[in-house]
PDB file of C-alpha atoms in Angstrom:
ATOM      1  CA  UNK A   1       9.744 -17.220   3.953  1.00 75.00           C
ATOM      2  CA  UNK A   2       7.070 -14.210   4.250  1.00 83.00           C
ATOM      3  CA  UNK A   3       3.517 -14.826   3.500  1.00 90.00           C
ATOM      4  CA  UNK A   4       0.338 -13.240   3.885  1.00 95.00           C
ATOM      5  CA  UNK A   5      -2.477 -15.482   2.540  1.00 95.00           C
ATOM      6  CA  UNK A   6      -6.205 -14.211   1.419  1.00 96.00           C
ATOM      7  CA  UNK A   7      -8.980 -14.881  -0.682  1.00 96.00           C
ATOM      8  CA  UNK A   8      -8.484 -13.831  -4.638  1.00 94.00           C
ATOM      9  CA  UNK A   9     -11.834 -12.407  -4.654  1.00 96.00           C
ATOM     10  CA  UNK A  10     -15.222 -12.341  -3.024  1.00 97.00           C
ATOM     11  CA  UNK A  11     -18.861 -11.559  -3.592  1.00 97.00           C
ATOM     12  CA  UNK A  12     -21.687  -9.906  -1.349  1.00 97.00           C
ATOM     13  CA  UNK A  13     -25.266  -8.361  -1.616  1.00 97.00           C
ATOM     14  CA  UNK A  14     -25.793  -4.966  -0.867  1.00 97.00           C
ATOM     15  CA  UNK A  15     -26.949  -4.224   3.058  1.00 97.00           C
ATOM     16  CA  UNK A  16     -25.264  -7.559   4.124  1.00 97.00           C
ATOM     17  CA  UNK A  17     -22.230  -8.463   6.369  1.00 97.00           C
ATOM     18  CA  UNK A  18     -18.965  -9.723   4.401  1.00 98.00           C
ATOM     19  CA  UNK A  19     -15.725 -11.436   6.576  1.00 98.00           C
ATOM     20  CA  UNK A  20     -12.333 -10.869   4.491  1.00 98.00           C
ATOM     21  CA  UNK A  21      -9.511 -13.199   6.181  1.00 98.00           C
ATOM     22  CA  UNK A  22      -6.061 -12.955   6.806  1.00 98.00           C
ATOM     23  CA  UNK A  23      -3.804 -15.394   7.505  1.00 98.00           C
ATOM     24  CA  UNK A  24      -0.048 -14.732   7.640  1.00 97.00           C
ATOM     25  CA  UNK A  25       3.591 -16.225   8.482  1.00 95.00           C
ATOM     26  CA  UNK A  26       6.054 -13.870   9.167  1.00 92.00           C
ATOM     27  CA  UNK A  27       9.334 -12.867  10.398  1.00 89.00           C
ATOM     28  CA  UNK A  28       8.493 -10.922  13.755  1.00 91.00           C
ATOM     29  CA  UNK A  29       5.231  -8.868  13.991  1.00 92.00           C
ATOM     30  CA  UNK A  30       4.875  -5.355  14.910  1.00 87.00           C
ATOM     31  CA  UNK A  31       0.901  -5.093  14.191  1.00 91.00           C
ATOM     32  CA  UNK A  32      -1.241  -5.927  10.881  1.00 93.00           C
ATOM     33  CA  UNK A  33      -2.945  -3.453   8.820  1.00 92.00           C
ATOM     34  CA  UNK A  34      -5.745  -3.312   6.327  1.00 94.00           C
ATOM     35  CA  UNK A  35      -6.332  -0.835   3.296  1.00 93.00           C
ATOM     36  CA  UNK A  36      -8.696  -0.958   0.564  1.00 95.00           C
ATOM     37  CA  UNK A  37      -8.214   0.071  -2.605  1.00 92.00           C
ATOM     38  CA  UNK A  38     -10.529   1.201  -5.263  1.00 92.00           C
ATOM     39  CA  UNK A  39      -9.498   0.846  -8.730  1.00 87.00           C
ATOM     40  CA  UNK A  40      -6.907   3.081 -10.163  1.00 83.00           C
ATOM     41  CA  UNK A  41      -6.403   4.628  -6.520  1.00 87.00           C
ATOM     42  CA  UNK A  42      -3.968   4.653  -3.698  1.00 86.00           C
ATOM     43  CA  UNK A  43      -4.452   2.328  -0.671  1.00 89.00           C
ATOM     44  CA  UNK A  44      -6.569   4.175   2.083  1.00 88.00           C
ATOM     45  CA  UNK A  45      -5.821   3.182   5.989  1.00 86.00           C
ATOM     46  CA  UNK A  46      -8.679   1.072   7.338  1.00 92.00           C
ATOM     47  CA  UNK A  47      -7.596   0.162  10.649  1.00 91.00           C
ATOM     48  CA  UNK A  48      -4.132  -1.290  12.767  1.00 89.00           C
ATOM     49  CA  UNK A  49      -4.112  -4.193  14.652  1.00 92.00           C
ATOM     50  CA  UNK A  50      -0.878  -4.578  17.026  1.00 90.00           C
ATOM     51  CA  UNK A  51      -2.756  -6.394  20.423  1.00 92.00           C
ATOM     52  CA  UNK A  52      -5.053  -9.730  20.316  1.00 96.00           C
ATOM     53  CA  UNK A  53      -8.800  -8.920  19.447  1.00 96.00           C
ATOM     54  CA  UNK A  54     -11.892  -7.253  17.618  1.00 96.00           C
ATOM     55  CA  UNK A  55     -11.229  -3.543  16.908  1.00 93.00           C
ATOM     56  CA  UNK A  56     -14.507  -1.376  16.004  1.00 93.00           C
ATOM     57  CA  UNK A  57     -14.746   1.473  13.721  1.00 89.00           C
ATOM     58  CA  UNK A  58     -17.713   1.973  12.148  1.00 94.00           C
ATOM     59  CA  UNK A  59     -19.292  -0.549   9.812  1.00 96.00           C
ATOM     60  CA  UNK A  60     -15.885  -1.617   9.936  1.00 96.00           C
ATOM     61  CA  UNK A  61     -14.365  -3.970  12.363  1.00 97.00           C
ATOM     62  CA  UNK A  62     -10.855  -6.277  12.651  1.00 97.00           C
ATOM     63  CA  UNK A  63      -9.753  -8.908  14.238  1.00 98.00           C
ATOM     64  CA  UNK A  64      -6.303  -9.932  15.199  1.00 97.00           C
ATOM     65  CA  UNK A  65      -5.183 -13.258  16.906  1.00 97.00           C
ATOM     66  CA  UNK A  66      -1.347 -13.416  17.007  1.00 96.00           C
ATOM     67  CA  UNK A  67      -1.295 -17.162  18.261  1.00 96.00           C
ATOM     68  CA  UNK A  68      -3.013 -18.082  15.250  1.00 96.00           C
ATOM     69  CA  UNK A  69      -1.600 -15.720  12.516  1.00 97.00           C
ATOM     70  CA  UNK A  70      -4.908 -14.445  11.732  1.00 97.00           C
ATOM     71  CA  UNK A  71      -6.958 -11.381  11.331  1.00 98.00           C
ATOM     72  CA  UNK A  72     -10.224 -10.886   9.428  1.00 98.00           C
ATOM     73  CA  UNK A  73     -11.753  -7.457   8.682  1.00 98.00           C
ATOM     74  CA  UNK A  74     -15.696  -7.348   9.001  1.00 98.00           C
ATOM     75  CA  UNK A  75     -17.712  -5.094   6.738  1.00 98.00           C
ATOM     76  CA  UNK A  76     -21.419  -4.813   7.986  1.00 97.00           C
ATOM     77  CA  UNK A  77     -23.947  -2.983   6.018  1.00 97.00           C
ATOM     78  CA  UNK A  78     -22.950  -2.889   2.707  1.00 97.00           C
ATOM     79  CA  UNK A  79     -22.825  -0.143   0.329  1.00 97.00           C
ATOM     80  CA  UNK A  80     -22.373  -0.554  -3.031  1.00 97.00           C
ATOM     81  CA  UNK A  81     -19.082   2.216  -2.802  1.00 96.00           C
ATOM     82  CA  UNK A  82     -17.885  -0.577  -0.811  1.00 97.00           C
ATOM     83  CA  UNK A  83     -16.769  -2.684  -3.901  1.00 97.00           C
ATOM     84  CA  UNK A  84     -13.101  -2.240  -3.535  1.00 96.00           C
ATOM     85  CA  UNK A  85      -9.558  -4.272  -3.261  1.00 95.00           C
ATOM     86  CA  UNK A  86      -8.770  -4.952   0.550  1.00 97.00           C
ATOM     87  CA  UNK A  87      -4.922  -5.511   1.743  1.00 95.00           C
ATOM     88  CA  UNK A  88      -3.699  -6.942   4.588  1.00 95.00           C
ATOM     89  CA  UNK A  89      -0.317  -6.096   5.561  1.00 93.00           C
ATOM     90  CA  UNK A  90       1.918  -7.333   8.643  1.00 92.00           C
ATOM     91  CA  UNK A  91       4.866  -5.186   9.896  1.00 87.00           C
ATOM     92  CA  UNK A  92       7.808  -7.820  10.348  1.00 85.00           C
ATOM     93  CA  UNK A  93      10.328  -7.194  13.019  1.00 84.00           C
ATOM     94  CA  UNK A  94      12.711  -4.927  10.845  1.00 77.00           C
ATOM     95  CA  UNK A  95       9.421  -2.792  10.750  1.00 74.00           C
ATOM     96  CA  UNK A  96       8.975  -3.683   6.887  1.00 78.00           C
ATOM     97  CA  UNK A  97       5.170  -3.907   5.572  1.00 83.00           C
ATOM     98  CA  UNK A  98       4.584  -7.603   3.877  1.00 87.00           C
ATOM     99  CA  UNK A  99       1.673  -7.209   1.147  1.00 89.00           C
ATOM    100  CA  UNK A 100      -1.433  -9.411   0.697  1.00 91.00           C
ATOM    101  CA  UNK A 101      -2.275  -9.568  -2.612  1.00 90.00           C
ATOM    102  CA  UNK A 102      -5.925  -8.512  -1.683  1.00 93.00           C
ATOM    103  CA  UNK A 103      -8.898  -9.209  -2.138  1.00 96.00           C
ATOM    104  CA  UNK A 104     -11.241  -7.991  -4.474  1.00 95.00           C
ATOM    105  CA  UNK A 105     -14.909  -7.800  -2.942  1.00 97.00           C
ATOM    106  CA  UNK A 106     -17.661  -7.263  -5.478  1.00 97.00           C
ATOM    107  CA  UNK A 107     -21.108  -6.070  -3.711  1.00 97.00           C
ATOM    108  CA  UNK A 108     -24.309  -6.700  -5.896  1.00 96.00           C
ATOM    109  CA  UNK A 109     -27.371  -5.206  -5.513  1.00 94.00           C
TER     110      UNK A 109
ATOM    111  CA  UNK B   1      -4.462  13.759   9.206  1.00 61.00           C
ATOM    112  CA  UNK B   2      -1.588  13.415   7.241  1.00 67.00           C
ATOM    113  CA  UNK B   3      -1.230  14.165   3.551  1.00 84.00           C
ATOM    114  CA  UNK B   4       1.275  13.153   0.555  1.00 90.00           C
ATOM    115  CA  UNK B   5       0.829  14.264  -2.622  1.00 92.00           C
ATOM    116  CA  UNK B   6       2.091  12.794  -5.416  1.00 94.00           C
ATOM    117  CA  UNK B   7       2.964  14.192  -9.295  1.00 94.00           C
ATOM    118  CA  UNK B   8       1.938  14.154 -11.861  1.00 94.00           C
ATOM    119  CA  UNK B   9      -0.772  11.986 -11.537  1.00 92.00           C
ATOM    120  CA  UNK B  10      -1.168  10.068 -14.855  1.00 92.00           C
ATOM    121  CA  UNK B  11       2.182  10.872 -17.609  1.00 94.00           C
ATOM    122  CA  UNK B  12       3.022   9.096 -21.310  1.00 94.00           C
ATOM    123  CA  UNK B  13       6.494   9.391 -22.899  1.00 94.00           C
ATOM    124  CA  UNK B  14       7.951   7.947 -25.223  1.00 95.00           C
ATOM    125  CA  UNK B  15      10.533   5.170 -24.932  1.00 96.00           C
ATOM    126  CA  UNK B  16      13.858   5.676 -23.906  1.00 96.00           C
ATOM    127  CA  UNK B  17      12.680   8.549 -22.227  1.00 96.00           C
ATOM    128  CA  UNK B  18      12.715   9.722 -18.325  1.00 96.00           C
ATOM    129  CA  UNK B  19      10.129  10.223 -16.294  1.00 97.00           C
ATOM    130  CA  UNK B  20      10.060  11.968 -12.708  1.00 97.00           C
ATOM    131  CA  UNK B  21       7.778  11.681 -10.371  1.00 97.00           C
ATOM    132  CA  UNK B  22       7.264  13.872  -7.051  1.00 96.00           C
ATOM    133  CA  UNK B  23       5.908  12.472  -3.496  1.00 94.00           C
ATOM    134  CA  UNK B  24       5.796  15.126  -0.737  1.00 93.00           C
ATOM    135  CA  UNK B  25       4.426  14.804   2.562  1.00 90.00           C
ATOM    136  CA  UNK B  26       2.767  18.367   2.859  1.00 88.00           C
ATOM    137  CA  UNK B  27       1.624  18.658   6.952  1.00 82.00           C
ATOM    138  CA  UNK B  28       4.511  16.014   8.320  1.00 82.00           C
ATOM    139  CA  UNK B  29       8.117  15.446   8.458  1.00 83.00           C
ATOM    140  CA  UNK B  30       8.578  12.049   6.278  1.00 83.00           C
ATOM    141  CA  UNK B  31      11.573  10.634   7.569  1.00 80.00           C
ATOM    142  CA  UNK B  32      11.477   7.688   6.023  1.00 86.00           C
ATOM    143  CA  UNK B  33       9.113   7.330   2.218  1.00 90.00           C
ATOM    144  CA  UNK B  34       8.496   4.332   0.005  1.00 92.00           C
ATOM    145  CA  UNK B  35       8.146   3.407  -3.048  1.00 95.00           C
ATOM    146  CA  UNK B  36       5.593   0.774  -4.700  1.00 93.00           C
ATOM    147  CA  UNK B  37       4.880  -0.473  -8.048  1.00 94.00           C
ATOM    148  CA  UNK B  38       1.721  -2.325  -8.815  1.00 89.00           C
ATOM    149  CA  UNK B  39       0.744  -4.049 -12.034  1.00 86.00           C
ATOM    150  CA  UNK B  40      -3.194  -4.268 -13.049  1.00 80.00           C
ATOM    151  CA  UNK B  41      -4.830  -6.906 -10.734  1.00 75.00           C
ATOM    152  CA  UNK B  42      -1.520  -7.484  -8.963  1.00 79.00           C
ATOM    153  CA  UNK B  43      -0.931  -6.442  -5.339  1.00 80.00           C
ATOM    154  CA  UNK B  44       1.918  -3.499  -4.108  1.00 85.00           C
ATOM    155  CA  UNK B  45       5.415  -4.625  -4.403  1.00 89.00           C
ATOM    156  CA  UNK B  46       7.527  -2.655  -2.553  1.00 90.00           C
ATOM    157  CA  UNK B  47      10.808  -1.229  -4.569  1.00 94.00           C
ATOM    158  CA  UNK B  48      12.670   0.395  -2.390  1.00 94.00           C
ATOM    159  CA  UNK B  49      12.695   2.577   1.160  1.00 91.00           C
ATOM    160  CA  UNK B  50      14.185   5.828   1.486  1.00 88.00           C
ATOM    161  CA  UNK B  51      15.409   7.719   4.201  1.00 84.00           C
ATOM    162  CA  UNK B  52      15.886  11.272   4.143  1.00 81.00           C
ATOM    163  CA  UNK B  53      19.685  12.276   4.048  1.00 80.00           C
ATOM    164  CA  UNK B  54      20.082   8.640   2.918  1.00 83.00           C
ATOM    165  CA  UNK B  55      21.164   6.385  -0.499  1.00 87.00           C
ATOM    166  CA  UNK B  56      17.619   4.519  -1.088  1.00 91.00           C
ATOM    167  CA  UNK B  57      17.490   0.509  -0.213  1.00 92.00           C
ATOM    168  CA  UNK B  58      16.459  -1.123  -3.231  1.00 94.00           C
ATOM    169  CA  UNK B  59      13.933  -4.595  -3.019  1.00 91.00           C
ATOM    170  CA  UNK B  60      15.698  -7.282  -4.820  1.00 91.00           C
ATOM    171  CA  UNK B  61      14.979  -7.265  -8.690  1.00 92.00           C
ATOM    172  CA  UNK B  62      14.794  -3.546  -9.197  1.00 94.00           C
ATOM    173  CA  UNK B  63      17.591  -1.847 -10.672  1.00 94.00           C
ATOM    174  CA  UNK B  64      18.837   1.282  -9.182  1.00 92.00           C
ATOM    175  CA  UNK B  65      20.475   2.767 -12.295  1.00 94.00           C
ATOM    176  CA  UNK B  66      16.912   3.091 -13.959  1.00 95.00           C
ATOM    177  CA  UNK B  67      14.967   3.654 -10.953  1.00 96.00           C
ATOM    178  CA  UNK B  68      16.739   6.551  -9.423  1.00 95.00           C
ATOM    179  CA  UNK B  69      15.404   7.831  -6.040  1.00 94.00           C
ATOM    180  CA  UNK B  70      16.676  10.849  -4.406  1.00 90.00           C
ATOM    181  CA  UNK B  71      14.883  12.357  -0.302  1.00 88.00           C
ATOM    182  CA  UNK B  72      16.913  15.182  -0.175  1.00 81.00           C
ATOM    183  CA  UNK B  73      14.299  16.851   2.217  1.00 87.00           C
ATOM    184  CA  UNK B  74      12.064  15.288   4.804  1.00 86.00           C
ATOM    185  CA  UNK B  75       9.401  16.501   2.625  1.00 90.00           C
ATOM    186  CA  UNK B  76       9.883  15.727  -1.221  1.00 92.00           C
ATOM    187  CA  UNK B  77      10.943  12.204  -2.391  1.00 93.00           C
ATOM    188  CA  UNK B  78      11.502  11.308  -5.883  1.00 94.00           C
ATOM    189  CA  UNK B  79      11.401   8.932  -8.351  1.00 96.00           C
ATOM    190  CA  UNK B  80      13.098   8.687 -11.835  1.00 97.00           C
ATOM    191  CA  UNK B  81      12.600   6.232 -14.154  1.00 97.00           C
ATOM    192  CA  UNK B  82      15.391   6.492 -16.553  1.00 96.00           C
ATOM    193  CA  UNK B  83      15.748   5.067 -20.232  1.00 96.00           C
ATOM    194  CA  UNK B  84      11.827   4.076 -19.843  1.00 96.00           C
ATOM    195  CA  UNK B  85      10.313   1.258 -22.052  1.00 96.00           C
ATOM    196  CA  UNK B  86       6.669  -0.348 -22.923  1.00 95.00           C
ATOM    197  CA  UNK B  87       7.126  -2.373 -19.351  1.00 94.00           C
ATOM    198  CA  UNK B  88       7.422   0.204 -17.273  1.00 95.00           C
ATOM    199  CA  UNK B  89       4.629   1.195 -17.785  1.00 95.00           C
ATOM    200  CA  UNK B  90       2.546   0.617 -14.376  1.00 94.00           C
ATOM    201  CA  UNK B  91       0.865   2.575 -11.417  1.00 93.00           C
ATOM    202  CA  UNK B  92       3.686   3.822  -9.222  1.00 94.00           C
ATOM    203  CA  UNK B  93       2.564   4.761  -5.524  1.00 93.00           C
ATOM    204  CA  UNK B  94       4.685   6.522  -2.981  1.00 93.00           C
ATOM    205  CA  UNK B  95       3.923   6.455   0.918  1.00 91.00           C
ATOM    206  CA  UNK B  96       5.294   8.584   3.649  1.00 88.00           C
ATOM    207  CA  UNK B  97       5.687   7.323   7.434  1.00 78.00           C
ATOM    208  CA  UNK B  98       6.839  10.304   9.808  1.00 63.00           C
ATOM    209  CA  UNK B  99       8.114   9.329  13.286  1.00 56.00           C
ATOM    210  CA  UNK B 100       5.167   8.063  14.650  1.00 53.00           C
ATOM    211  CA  UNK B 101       4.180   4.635  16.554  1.00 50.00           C
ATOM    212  CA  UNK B 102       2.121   2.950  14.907  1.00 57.00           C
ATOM    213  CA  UNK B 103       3.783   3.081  11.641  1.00 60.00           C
ATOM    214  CA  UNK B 104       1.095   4.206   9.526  1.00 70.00           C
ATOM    215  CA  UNK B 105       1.666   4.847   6.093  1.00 79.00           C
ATOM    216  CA  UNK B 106       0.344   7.775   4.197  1.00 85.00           C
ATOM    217  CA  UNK B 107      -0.006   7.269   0.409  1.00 88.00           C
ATOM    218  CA  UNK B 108       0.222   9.574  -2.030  1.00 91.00           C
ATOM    219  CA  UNK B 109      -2.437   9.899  -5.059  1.00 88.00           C
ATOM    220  CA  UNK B 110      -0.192   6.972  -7.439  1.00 91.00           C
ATOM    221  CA  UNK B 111       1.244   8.183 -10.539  1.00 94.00           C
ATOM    222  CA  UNK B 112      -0.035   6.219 -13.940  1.00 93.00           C
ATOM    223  CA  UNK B 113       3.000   5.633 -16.203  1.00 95.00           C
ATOM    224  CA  UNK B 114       2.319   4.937 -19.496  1.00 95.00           C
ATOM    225  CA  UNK B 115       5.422   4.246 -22.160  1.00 95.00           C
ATOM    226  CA  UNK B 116       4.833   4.070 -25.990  1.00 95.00           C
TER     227      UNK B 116
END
């Protein structure tokens, strides 16, 4: 079967650098994406993965390694607006998005 | 880039009711649009695809006689939950890909059903 794994839920302090993983098993891959999610609101597009490596944007930042089935999105600099759900999501060879469950990152001051 | 708006943005009925909700893709040409359901603390599940001209593809597990979907445009999807009851009620999110590369999905604002 299809399955995206990633932590339930994480915690940071304000200003710091937080490392959300993704780990996935999937049917095909056509590129991973992550979103995050503030309560009661639609997903917003972080950033696509498709080839092998760290993609910059920002104080935002993903990794992809398709040998491995990983990704992990890198937050630097922390801002307390930051608190949010992120999703990871791999496209699967029929172009279909599999869901993460995501992960809820809490940033304290 | 790209906008979808979604309608109404938060609705109650009453049971047994139906409820319709609007997703249009107002600067693109959404050729294919999706529709999501997600429960409080719960991830997106996916309900079904849509593709403009098209009968919808339901996700296995939703019904198609009470969640009627109609993209009779490349720019308005829509969503009808017929006959609604108490759980039903949920955040319903609509996304929009046009014909572009890398897939990107464009979400609409979410629509908060609520059924008494």
């Amino acid at each position: 079967g299809q399955n995206i794994d990633q932590p339930t839920e994480m915690t940071a302090t304000e200003g710091a650098i937080v490392q959300i993983n993704c780990t996935y098993q999937t049917s095909g891959f056509n590129g991973l994406f992550w979103y995050q999610q503030h309560a009661g609101e639609a997903p917003t597009f972080l950033s696509y993965n498709v080839l092998d490596g760290l993609e910059e944007k920002g104080r935002f930042s993903s990794f992809l390694s398709r040998s491995k089935g990983y990704s992990y999105l890198l937050l630097k600099e922390l801002q307390m607006k930051d608190s949010a759900s992120y999703l990871c999501a791999v496209m699967d060879s029929n172009y279909q998005l599999i869901w993460g469950a995501g992960t809820k990152l809490i940033i304290k001051p | 880039g790209a906008v979808v708006s979604q309608h109404p943005s938060w609705v109650i009925c009453k049971s047994g009711t139906s409820v319709k909700i609007e997703c249009r893709s107002l600067d693109f040409q959404a050729t294919t649009m999706f529709w999501y359901r997600q429960f409080p603390k719960q991830s997106l599940m996916l309900m079904a695809t849509s593709n403009e001209g098209s009968k919808a593809t339901y996700e296995q597990g939703v019904e198609k006689d009470k969640f009627l979907i109609n993209h009779a445009s490349l720019t308005l999807s829509t969503l009808t939950v017929t006959s609604a009851h108490p759980e039903d009620s949920s955040f319903y999110i609509c996304s929009a890909r046009g014909a572009r590369e890398t897939g990107e999905l464009f979400f609409g604002e979410g629509s908060r059903l609520t059924v008494l």
